[in-house]
XYZ file of C-alpha atoms in Angstrom:
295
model
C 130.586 76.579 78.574
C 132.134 75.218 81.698
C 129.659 73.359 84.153
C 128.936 72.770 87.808
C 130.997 69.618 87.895
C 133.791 71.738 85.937
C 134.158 74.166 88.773
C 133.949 71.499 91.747
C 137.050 69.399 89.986
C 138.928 72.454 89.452
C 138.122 74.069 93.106
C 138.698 70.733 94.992
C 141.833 70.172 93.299
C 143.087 73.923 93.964
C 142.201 73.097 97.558
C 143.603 69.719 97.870
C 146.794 70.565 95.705
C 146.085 67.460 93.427
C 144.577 65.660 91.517
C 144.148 62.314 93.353
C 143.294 63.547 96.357
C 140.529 65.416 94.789
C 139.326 62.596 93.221
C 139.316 60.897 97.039
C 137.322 64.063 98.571
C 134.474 63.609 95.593
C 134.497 60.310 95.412
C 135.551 59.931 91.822
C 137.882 58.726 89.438
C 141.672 60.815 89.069
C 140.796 60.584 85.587
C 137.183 61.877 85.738
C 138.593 64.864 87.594
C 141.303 65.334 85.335
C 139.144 65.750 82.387
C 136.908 68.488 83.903
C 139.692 70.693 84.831
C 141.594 69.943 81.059
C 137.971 70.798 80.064
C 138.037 74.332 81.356
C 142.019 74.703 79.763
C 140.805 73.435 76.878
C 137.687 75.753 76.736
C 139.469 79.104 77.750
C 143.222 77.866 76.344
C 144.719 78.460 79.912
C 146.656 76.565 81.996
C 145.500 75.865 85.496
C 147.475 73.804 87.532
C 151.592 72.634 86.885
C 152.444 69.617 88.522
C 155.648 69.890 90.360
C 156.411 66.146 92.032
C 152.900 64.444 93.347
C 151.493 68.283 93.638
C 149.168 69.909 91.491
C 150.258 73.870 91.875
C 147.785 76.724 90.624
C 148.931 79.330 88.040
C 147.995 82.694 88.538
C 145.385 82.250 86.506
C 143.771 79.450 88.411
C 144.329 82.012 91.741
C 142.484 84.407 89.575
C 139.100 82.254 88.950
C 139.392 80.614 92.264
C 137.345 82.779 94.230
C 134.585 83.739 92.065
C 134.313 79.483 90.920
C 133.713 79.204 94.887
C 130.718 82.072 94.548
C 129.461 80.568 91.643
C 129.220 76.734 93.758
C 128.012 78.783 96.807
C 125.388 79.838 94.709
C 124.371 77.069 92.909
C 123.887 75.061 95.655
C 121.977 77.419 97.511
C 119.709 77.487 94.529
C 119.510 73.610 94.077
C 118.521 73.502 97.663
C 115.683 76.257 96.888
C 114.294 74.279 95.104
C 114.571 70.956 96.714
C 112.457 72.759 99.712
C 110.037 74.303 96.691
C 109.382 70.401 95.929
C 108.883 69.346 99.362
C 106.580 72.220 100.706
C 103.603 73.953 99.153
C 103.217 76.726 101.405
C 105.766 79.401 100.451
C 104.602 82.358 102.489
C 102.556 82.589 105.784
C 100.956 85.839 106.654
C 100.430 86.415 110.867
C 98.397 88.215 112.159
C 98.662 89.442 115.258
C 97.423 92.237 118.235
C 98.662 93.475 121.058
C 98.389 90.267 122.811
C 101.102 88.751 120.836
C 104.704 88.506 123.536
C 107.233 90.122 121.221
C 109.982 87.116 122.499
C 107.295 84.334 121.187
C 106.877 86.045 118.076
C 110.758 85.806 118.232
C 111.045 82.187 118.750
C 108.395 80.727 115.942
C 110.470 83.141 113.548
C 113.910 81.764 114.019
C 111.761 77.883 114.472
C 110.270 78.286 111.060
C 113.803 79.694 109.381
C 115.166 76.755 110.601
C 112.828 74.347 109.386
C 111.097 75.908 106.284
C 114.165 78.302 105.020
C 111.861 79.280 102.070
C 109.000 80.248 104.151
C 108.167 84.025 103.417
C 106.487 85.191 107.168
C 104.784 88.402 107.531
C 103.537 89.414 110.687
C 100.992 91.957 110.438
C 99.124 94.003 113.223
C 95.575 94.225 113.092
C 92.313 94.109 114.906
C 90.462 91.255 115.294
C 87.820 91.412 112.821
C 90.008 92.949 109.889
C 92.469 89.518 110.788
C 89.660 87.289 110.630
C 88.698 88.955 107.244
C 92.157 87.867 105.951
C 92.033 84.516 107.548
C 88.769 83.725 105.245
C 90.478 85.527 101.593
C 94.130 84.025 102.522
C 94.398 80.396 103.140
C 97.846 80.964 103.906
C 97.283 82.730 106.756
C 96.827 82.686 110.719
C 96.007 84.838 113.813
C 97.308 85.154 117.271
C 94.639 87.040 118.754
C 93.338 87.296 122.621
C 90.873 85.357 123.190
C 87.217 86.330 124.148
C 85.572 84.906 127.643
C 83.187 82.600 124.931
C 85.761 81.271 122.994
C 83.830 79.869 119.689
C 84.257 79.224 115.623
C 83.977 82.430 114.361
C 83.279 82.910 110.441
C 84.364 78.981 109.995
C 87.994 79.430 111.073
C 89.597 76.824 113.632
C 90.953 78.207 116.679
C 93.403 76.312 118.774
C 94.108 77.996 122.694
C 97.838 78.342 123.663
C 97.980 79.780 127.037
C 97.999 82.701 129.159
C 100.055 85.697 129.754
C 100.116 88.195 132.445
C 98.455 91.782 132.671
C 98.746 94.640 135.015
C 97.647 98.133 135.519
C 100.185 100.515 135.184
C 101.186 104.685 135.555
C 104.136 106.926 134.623
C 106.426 107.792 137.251
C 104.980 111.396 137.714
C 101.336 110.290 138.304
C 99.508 111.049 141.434
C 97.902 107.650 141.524
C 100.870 105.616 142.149
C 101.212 107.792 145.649
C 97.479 106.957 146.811
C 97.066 105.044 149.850
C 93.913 102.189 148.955
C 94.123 103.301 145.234
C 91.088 101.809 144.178
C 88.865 101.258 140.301
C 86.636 104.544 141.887
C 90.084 106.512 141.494
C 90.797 104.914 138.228
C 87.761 106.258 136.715
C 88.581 109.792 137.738
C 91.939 109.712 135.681
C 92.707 109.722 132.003
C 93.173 105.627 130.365
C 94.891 104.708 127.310
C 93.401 101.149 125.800
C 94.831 99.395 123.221
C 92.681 99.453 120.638
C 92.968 95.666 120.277
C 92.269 95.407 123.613
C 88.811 97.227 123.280
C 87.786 95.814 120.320
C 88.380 92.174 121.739
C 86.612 92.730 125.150
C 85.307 96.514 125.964
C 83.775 95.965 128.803
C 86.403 94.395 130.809
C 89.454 97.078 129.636
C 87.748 100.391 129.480
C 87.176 101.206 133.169
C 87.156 105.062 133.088
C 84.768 107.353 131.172
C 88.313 109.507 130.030
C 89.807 107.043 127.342
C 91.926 107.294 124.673
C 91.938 104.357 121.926
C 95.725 103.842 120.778
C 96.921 101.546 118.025
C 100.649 101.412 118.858
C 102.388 99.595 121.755
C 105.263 101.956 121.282
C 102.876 105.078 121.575
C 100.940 103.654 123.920
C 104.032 103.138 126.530
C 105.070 106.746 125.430
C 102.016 108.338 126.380
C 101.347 106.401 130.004
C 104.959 107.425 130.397
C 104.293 110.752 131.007
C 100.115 110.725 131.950
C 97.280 108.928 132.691
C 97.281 105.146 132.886
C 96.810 101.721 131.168
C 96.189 97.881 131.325
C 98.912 96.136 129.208
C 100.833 92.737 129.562
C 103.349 92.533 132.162
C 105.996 91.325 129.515
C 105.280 94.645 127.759
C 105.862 96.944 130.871
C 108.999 94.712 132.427
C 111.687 96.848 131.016
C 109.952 100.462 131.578
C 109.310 98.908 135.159
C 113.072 98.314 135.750
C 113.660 101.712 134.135
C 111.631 103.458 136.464
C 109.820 105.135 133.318
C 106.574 102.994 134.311
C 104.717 101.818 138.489
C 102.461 98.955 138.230
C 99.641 100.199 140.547
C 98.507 98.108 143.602
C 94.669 98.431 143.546
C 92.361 97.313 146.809
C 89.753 95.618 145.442
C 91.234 93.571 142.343
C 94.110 91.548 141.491
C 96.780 93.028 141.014
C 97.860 90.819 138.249
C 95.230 89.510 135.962
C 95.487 87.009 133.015
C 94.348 87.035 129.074
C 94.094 84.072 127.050
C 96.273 83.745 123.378
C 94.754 81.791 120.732
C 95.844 80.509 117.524
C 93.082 80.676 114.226
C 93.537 79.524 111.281
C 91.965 78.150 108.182
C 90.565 74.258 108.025
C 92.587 74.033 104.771
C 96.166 74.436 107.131
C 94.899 71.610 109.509
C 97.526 69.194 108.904
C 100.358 71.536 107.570
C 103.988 70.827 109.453
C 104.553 74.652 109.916
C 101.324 75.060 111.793
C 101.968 71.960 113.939
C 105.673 73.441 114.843
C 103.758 77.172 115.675
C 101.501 75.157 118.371
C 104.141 73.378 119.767
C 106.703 76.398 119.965
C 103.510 78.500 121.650
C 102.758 75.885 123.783
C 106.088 75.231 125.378
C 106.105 79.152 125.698
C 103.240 79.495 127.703
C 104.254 76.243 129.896
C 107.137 78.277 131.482
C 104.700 80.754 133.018
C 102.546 78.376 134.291
């Protein structure tokens, strides 16, 4: 059975057309690289390369194997470098959770970071509500949260929490609503129009997003911006809105009494056991340089 060292002789020496300068490009012997490729003849009784002055020329038979010897190598060494970042790491999957809060082009950037860095991290990012991701956080180890934050930011359920910054939020309406033509719209007209909450949103603080008696929970962003597309209204991160805005699918709403523009805190949890863990460290620093350009 031929080997790995069988197939880089014979593959280096197709592409360097001899046998010498193979043996220069691995940093071996001529001989040693010689007697890999006469141990594939040998092995299969074929002849691989004729030597025609200093040149080693390829038979059609070595133009047939060619190819698939350069899969095989691909392969192999992708493998061999598996498991060289099996040996160095011990955390092979990371599970994310994440709500509403979460900017889609930050989740964006700590997926390519950690590709880059960890190729044989396995990352799930998984939407749920804050209790049901603290629940994983305490039966997965392997496992964090980037959750809004509450106004008492505290341990909860002995997880570690680590804050990253702040985003933006605004009120918002679809292009047909009657509230984005009121002159002093203010919270009093709010009340008296139908609200769509994320249900993230009211489940982290309820008191500070559901503002009139007429709302409806929703679970999904993409819902959500469908339904105050064509009704009603909602609070939801300016990042989130932007392109709708631009489209002239969504208003932001210009109320009296209030800011117009209001912020919400992210925050990282995660397990004590992850404390010192390089792909943790690399999340906090990605977030962190995120949230410093909005500053």
């Amino acid at each position: 059975m031929f080997s790995y060292e069988h197939l880089i002789a014979f593959c280096t020496t197709y592409e360097q057309q001899g046998y010498s300068a193979a043996a220069k490009k691995l940093n071996k012997d001529r001989t040693t690289i010689r007697d890999q490729v006469k141990a594939i003849e040998d092995l299969y009784d074929v002849t691989l390369f004729e030597i025609v002055g200093k040149k080693a020329c390829p038979t059609n038979a070595a133009k047939h194997i060619y190819q698939r010897s350069k899969v095989i190598i691909s392969n192999t060494e992708k493998l061999n470098a598996s498991f060289g970042n099996i040996y160095r790491q011990d955390l092979l999957h990371i599970n994310v959770y994440h709500d509403i809060s979460l900017p889609l082009n930050l989740a964006l950037k700590i997926e390519h970071a950690l590709a880059q860095h960890y190729p044989e991290l396995t990352i799930h990012w998984l939407h749920r509500n804050r209790e049901e991701a603290f629940d994983c956080l305490e039966s997965d180890p392997n496992s964090i949260a980037l959750m809004q934050h509450r106004n008492m930011q505290s341990a909860e359920k002995n997880i570690a929490y680590y804050s990253l910054g702040y985003g933006k939020l605004g009120v918002y309406s679809g292009k047909r609503s009657k509230l984005r033509h009121l002159v002093n719209l203010s919270t009093e007209d709010l009340k008296l129009e139908k609200q769509y909450i994320s249900e993230n949103h009211f489940n982290t603080l309820p008191e500070l997003y559901a503002i009139s008696p007429q709302y409806h929970l929703v679970s999904n962003n993409d819902l959500l911006l469908e339904l105050v597309k064509h009704d009603g209204w909602a609070i939801m991160s300016t990042e989130l809105s932007t392109p709708l805005v631009r489209s002239g699918d969504l208003h932001q709403l210009n109320i009296g009494e209030v800011a117009n523009q209001f912020t919400f805190g992210l925050t990282l949890y995660y397990s004590l056991s992850l404390e010192n863990e390089p792909a943790l460290t690399l999340i906090k620093k990605i977030t962190k340089e995120h949230f410093s350009t909005f500053d």
